Each structure stands twice: as C-alpha cells, then as structure tokens.
C-alpha cells in the first residue's frame, strides 16, 4: 500500500447496504479523492475527515475517533441533517 493507492474500488463497496462510517485523517496516506470516492459509492455511507491527523489517526486522536464511532453506532437510521443533499428523499417517495 505504501507504493500505490489501495486497490479497493468504489465498485467493490457499492453493494454494501449496511451503514458504514468512513474515517480518514486530512493528511492520510490514502488520498482524499479515493476516500471520498469510496464514501460516495456507499449507499448508507457517512464520511469523517479529521483535521490534523494522518493514517495513524486512532493513535493520534483516539478521543476524536472514539466519539465519532460511538455517535455512529448510537444513531438509529440515517443521519438527519437540516439541508439534506445526498440523503434527500426522492420526489416520489
């Protein structure tokens, strides 16, 4: 992985229908564009990019990671945002 981007593709994760939390540092080894592509391919995905963190995010900022995971696991259903774009309901729903 150090020599090239991960080989996991958006198509590889697109069939996952369970909620998924994608967590990355803003100075991560994995490119932000690749991380965002994976997140966007997940129908029930959520994305957290933690500032001031690298691929060692859980070691660098364990409190932030724990808080993100606990909130994700403790929330029933998709997140409710004030101005949904990605999670907006289709007009015919």
Short mmCIF file of C-alpha atoms in Angstrom, two decimals:
data_model
loop_
_atom_site.label_atom_id
_atom_site.label_comp_id
_atom_site.label_asym_id
_atom_site.label_seq_id
_atom_site.Cartn_x
_atom_site.Cartn_y
_atom_site.Cartn_z
CA UNK A 1 0.00 0.00 0.00
CA UNK A 2 2.90 2.35 0.53
CA UNK A 3 3.92 2.08 -3.12
CA UNK A 4 0.48 2.60 -4.68
CA UNK A 5 -3.06 3.57 -3.86
CA UNK A 6 -5.24 0.83 -2.36
CA UNK A 7 -6.81 -1.45 -4.92
CA UNK A 8 -10.24 -1.29 -3.26
CA UNK A 9 -12.55 0.40 -5.73
CA UNK A 10 -15.87 2.19 -5.48
CA UNK A 11 -17.45 -0.71 -7.36
CA UNK A 12 -16.12 -3.09 -4.70
CA UNK A 13 -18.07 -1.32 -1.94
CA UNK A 14 -21.14 -0.15 -3.86
CA UNK A 15 -23.11 -3.29 -2.98
CA UNK A 16 -22.73 -2.78 0.79
CA UNK A 17 -26.17 -1.75 2.03
CA UNK A 18 -25.34 -1.51 5.75
CA UNK A 19 -24.40 1.82 7.30
CA UNK A 20 -20.65 2.43 7.02
CA UNK A 21 -18.52 5.11 8.64
CA UNK A 22 -15.51 6.08 6.52
CA UNK A 23 -12.88 7.81 8.67
CA UNK A 24 -9.72 9.46 7.40
CA UNK A 25 -7.13 11.96 8.50
CA UNK A 26 -6.69 15.09 6.41
CA UNK A 27 -3.02 14.12 5.95
CA UNK A 28 -3.75 10.43 5.34
CA UNK A 29 -1.67 8.02 3.30
CA UNK A 30 -4.81 7.20 1.31
CA UNK A 31 -5.68 10.12 -0.95
CA UNK A 32 -8.71 12.16 -0.02
CA UNK A 33 -10.14 11.73 -3.51
CA UNK A 34 -10.01 7.92 -3.15
CA UNK A 35 -11.57 8.10 0.32
CA UNK A 36 -14.38 10.33 -0.96
CA UNK A 37 -14.99 8.02 -3.94
CA UNK A 38 -15.43 5.07 -1.58
CA UNK A 39 -17.76 7.10 0.65
CA UNK A 40 -19.84 8.26 -2.32
CA UNK A 41 -20.22 4.67 -3.55
CA UNK A 42 -21.66 3.51 -0.21
CA UNK A 43 -25.46 3.90 -0.24
CA UNK A 44 -25.53 4.26 3.56
CA UNK A 45 -22.08 5.80 3.96
CA UNK A 46 -21.01 8.58 6.27
CA UNK A 47 -17.71 10.40 6.00
CA UNK A 48 -15.48 11.91 8.67
CA UNK A 49 -12.23 13.64 7.75
CA UNK A 50 -10.38 14.55 10.92
CA UNK A 51 -8.14 17.60 10.69
CA UNK A 52 -4.56 17.40 11.87
CA UNK A 53 -4.34 13.63 11.50
CA UNK A 54 -2.53 11.08 9.37
CA UNK A 55 -3.15 7.38 8.69
CA UNK A 56 -2.29 6.89 12.38
CA UNK A 57 -5.49 8.74 13.27
CA UNK A 58 -6.63 6.31 16.01
CA UNK A 59 -3.27 6.74 17.75
CA UNK A 60 -3.01 10.48 17.14
CA UNK A 61 -6.56 11.42 18.12
CA UNK A 62 -8.15 8.50 19.99
CA UNK A 63 -10.77 10.69 21.70
CA UNK A 64 -11.99 12.08 18.38
CA UNK A 65 -12.12 8.62 16.79
CA UNK A 66 -13.97 7.15 19.79
CA UNK A 67 -16.51 9.99 19.73
CA UNK A 68 -17.14 9.53 16.01
CA UNK A 69 -17.59 5.77 16.34
CA UNK A 70 -19.82 5.98 19.42
CA UNK A 71 -22.08 8.56 17.75
CA UNK A 72 -22.24 6.46 14.56
CA UNK A 73 -23.09 3.26 16.47
CA UNK A 74 -25.58 5.02 18.75
CA UNK A 75 -27.66 6.58 16.00
CA UNK A 76 -30.64 4.66 14.67
CA UNK A 77 -31.29 5.17 10.99
CA UNK A 78 -29.62 7.61 8.63
CA UNK A 79 -28.43 10.95 9.98
CA UNK A 80 -30.92 13.79 9.89
CA UNK A 81 -29.40 16.97 8.50
CA UNK A 82 -31.00 20.38 8.18
CA UNK A 83 -30.35 20.72 4.45
CA UNK A 84 -30.03 17.18 3.05
CA UNK A 85 -28.48 16.83 -0.36
CA UNK A 86 -27.05 13.32 -0.53
CA UNK A 87 -29.78 11.89 1.72
CA UNK A 88 -32.68 13.90 0.29
CA UNK A 89 -35.77 11.85 -0.35
CA UNK A 90 -36.75 11.34 -3.97
CA UNK A 91 -39.74 13.46 -5.04
CA UNK A 92 -41.95 10.36 -5.46
CA UNK A 93 -41.16 8.83 -2.03
#
